[in-house]
Amino acid sequence: MCPSHGIEISLYLRSPSCSGLLAIQSNDTNDTNDTPRMRTPFLEEVRDNTQLVPRKHKVSPSVQNETNALNDCKKYLDNLSQKISDSEKKIADSRNVIVDSVKVFADLKKKRDIEVGKKEKEKEKHEKLLRKLRGLKIKDSSRKCTICMDREKNAVILPCGHTTCMECATEVYLESNQRCPICRADIEDMNPLYFD
């Protein structure tokens, strides 16, 4: 019986599971021990020598190639991991630059909006002033005599109600057979015109 695997071996047979050592089965029925007896001193010597010398494991070329391939893969993965780490740092830096740019852009937009608001208010002020000036010019031109375009209107012709300066109204009244120079209606009377 093989002590390590419990395999029974016949006389002079080689067991692959016992590392090539021969074990001889004991046929002695008087032996009360369960362990087999070794009858050759050669086997005892081999057993003693195998215990003293450490066994060297031979590595097959295919296993060596696979080990080398695994080492190469490990180096490649380590290199790839380093590249990924570097790329992540670059991405983080780029992200920070983008965030800073967005903040600067927002600040510039806010300043621009403030400036545009100020300019729009100034434009509204100027337009309001221009409207006032135009209104004054219209009022001023509406007060000018429509006949001479020089003096202010200060006379009203009745019954039509057209207005002229007193000089033009008197002149028209005296020379044009008492007809209104604007609508040619008969003039019944002229009155002075007063503005507030």
Short mmCIF file of C-alpha atoms in Angstrom, two decimals:
data_model
loop_
_atom_site.label_atom_id
_atom_site.label_comp_id
_atom_site.label_asym_id
_atom_site.label_seq_id
_atom_site.Cartn_x
_atom_site.Cartn_y
_atom_site.Cartn_z
CA MET A 1 0.00 0.00 0.00
CA CYS A 2 1.28 3.46 -0.91
CA PRO A 3 1.51 5.43 2.33
CA SER A 4 0.55 8.78 0.82
CA HIS A 5 -2.33 7.66 -1.43
CA GLY A 6 -3.49 4.35 0.00
CA ILE A 7 -2.83 2.33 -3.21
CA GLU A 8 -1.98 -1.35 -2.89
CA ILE A 9 0.98 -2.44 -5.00
CA SER A 10 2.01 -5.95 -6.03
CA LEU A 11 5.53 -7.22 -5.76
CA TYR A 12 8.01 -5.33 -7.96
CA LEU A 13 5.41 -3.10 -9.57
CA ARG A 14 6.14 0.60 -9.98
CA SER A 15 3.46 3.04 -8.79
CA PRO A 16 3.25 6.42 -10.56
CA SER A 17 1.64 7.99 -7.53
CA CYS A 18 4.50 7.00 -5.22
CA SER A 19 7.19 8.83 -7.20
CA GLY A 20 8.63 5.68 -8.68
CA LEU A 21 9.47 3.95 -5.38
CA LEU A 22 8.78 0.30 -4.98
CA ALA A 23 6.79 -0.97 -2.11
CA ILE A 24 6.41 -4.62 -1.38
CA GLN A 25 3.24 -5.93 0.08
CA SER A 26 3.68 -7.96 3.17
CA ASN A 27 2.07 -11.34 2.99
CA ASP A 28 3.02 -12.17 6.54
CA THR A 29 -0.17 -12.83 8.46
CA ASN A 30 1.59 -12.95 11.79
CA ASP A 31 2.53 -9.25 11.51
CA THR A 32 0.11 -7.26 13.62
CA ASN A 33 1.19 -3.90 12.22
CA ASP A 34 -0.74 -2.49 9.27
CA THR A 35 2.34 -0.93 7.74
CA PRO A 36 4.07 -2.86 4.96
CA ARG A 37 7.57 -4.16 5.52
CA MET A 38 10.31 -3.16 3.18
CA ARG A 39 12.59 -6.02 2.32
CA THR A 40 15.30 -4.23 0.41
CA PRO A 41 17.84 -1.85 1.89
CA PHE A 42 17.97 -0.03 -1.46
CA LEU A 43 14.48 1.37 -0.97
CA GLU A 44 15.36 2.65 2.48
CA GLU A 45 18.42 4.38 1.10
CA VAL A 46 16.40 6.00 -1.68
CA ARG A 47 13.83 7.14 0.83
CA ASP A 48 16.51 8.66 3.05
CA ASN A 49 18.13 10.44 0.09
CA THR A 50 14.86 11.90 -1.14
CA GLN A 51 14.20 13.37 2.25
CA LEU A 52 17.57 15.13 2.37
CA VAL A 53 17.70 16.61 -1.14
CA PRO A 54 15.11 19.26 -1.98
CA ARG A 55 13.24 18.45 -5.14
CA LYS A 56 13.76 20.85 -8.06
CA HIS A 57 10.71 21.54 -10.13
CA LYS A 58 11.31 21.69 -13.81
CA VAL A 59 9.16 24.22 -15.65
CA SER A 60 8.02 23.27 -19.08
CA PRO A 61 8.63 25.75 -21.94
CA SER A 62 4.90 26.28 -22.47
CA VAL A 63 4.43 27.21 -18.80
CA GLN A 64 7.45 29.52 -19.02
CA ASN A 65 6.00 31.16 -22.15
CA GLU A 66 2.66 31.64 -20.41
CA THR A 67 4.42 33.14 -17.38
CA ASN A 68 6.33 35.54 -19.62
CA ALA A 69 3.11 36.45 -21.42
CA LEU A 70 1.40 37.11 -18.09
CA ASN A 71 4.31 39.30 -16.98
CA ASP A 72 4.14 41.22 -20.27
CA CYS A 73 0.38 41.67 -19.80
CA LYS A 74 0.96 42.92 -16.26
CA LYS A 75 3.51 45.46 -17.50
CA TYR A 76 1.14 46.55 -20.29
CA LEU A 77 -1.75 46.93 -17.82
CA ASP A 78 0.45 48.90 -15.41
CA ASN A 79 1.51 51.18 -18.28
CA LEU A 80 -2.10 51.53 -19.42
CA SER A 81 -3.19 52.30 -15.86
CA GLN A 82 -0.55 55.05 -15.65
CA LYS A 83 -1.73 56.52 -18.97
CA ILE A 84 -5.34 56.47 -17.76
CA SER A 85 -4.29 58.22 -14.56
CA ASP A 86 -2.42 60.88 -16.55
CA SER A 87 -5.43 61.32 -18.85
CA GLU A 88 -7.74 61.72 -15.87
CA LYS A 89 -5.46 64.45 -14.48
CA LYS A 90 -5.50 66.24 -17.85
CA ILE A 91 -9.29 65.94 -18.01
CA ALA A 92 -9.60 67.35 -14.49
CA ASP A 93 -7.30 70.26 -15.42
CA SER A 94 -9.31 70.90 -18.59
CA ARG A 95 -12.54 70.76 -16.61
CA ASN A 96 -11.14 73.36 -14.19
CA VAL A 97 -10.14 75.61 -17.11
CA ILE A 98 -13.66 75.28 -18.57
CA VAL A 99 -15.28 76.11 -15.22
CA ASP A 100 -13.03 79.17 -14.85
CA SER A 101 -13.82 80.25 -18.42
CA VAL A 102 -17.55 79.91 -17.78
CA LYS A 103 -17.22 82.09 -14.65
CA VAL A 104 -15.25 84.74 -16.56
CA PHE A 105 -17.80 84.64 -19.40
CA ALA A 106 -20.68 85.03 -16.91
CA ASP A 107 -18.94 88.01 -15.28
CA LEU A 108 -18.31 89.65 -18.66
CA LYS A 109 -21.93 89.04 -19.72
CA LYS A 110 -23.18 90.58 -16.48
CA LYS A 111 -20.98 93.66 -16.98
CA ARG A 112 -22.09 93.92 -20.61
CA ASP A 113 -25.76 93.69 -19.59
CA ILE A 114 -25.22 96.48 -17.05
CA GLU A 115 -23.53 98.65 -19.68
CA VAL A 116 -26.26 97.92 -22.23
CA GLY A 117 -28.90 98.81 -19.64
CA LYS A 118 -27.15 102.12 -18.91
CA LYS A 119 -26.87 102.92 -22.61
CA GLU A 120 -30.53 102.07 -23.20
CA LYS A 121 -31.56 104.39 -20.36
CA GLU A 122 -29.39 107.16 -21.81
CA LYS A 123 -30.88 106.53 -25.25
CA GLU A 124 -34.40 106.77 -23.82
CA LYS A 125 -33.46 110.06 -22.13
CA HIS A 126 -32.10 111.46 -25.39
CA GLU A 127 -35.15 110.33 -27.34
CA LYS A 128 -37.42 111.92 -24.74
CA LEU A 129 -35.47 115.17 -25.00
CA LEU A 130 -35.63 115.01 -28.80
CA ARG A 131 -39.41 114.52 -28.67
CA LYS A 132 -39.69 117.53 -26.37
CA LEU A 133 -37.54 119.61 -28.70
CA ARG A 134 -39.56 118.52 -31.72
CA GLY A 135 -42.76 119.33 -29.85
CA LEU A 136 -41.40 122.76 -29.02
CA LYS A 137 -40.45 123.31 -32.66
CA ILE A 138 -43.92 122.22 -33.76
CA LYS A 139 -45.52 124.51 -31.21
CA ASP A 140 -43.16 127.27 -32.24
CA SER A 141 -43.93 126.76 -35.93
CA SER A 142 -47.65 126.55 -35.20
CA ARG A 143 -47.41 129.99 -33.62
CA LYS A 144 -45.85 131.49 -36.74
CA CYS A 145 -48.08 133.41 -39.05
CA THR A 146 -49.04 131.30 -42.09
CA ILE A 147 -48.92 134.32 -44.37
CA CYS A 148 -45.59 136.02 -43.58
CA MET A 149 -43.97 133.06 -41.72
CA ASP A 150 -42.07 135.62 -39.68
CA ARG A 151 -44.19 137.03 -36.88
CA GLU A 152 -46.22 135.23 -34.22
CA LYS A 153 -49.91 134.68 -34.65
CA ASN A 154 -51.76 137.17 -32.54
CA ALA A 155 -55.07 137.76 -34.42
CA VAL A 156 -58.07 135.54 -35.13
CA ILE A 157 -60.33 136.05 -38.16
CA LEU A 158 -64.04 135.55 -37.53
CA PRO A 159 -66.22 133.64 -38.32
CA CYS A 160 -63.80 131.02 -39.85
CA GLY A 161 -61.33 131.12 -36.91
CA HIS A 162 -58.08 131.12 -38.89
CA THR A 163 -55.16 132.85 -37.19
CA THR A 164 -52.48 135.20 -38.50
CA CYS A 165 -50.39 138.02 -37.18
CA MET A 166 -52.26 141.27 -36.64
CA GLU A 167 -50.34 143.06 -39.41
CA CYS A 168 -51.17 140.42 -42.05
CA ALA A 169 -54.82 140.24 -40.90
CA THR A 170 -55.21 144.05 -41.16
CA GLU A 171 -53.52 144.12 -44.55
CA VAL A 172 -55.69 141.27 -45.88
CA TYR A 173 -58.80 142.89 -44.44
CA LEU A 174 -58.07 146.17 -46.12
CA GLU A 175 -56.82 144.92 -49.50
CA SER A 176 -58.60 141.64 -50.31
CA ASN A 177 -62.19 142.76 -50.11
CA GLN A 178 -62.51 141.42 -46.58
CA ARG A 179 -61.93 137.73 -47.38
CA CYS A 180 -59.86 135.23 -45.30
CA PRO A 181 -56.54 134.57 -47.07
CA ILE A 182 -56.70 130.89 -46.08
CA CYS A 183 -60.29 129.79 -46.82
CA ARG A 184 -61.62 132.84 -48.74
CA ALA A 185 -64.61 133.18 -46.39
CA ASP A 186 -65.98 136.70 -45.73
CA ILE A 187 -64.33 138.38 -42.74
CA GLU A 188 -66.84 139.80 -40.32
CA ASP A 189 -64.43 140.75 -37.57
CA MET A 190 -60.81 140.39 -36.27
CA ASN A 191 -59.93 139.95 -32.64
CA PRO A 192 -56.56 139.87 -30.88
CA LEU A 193 -55.27 136.37 -29.92
CA TYR A 194 -53.55 135.68 -26.58
CA PHE A 195 -51.43 132.59 -25.63
CA ASP A 196 -50.91 131.42 -22.06
#
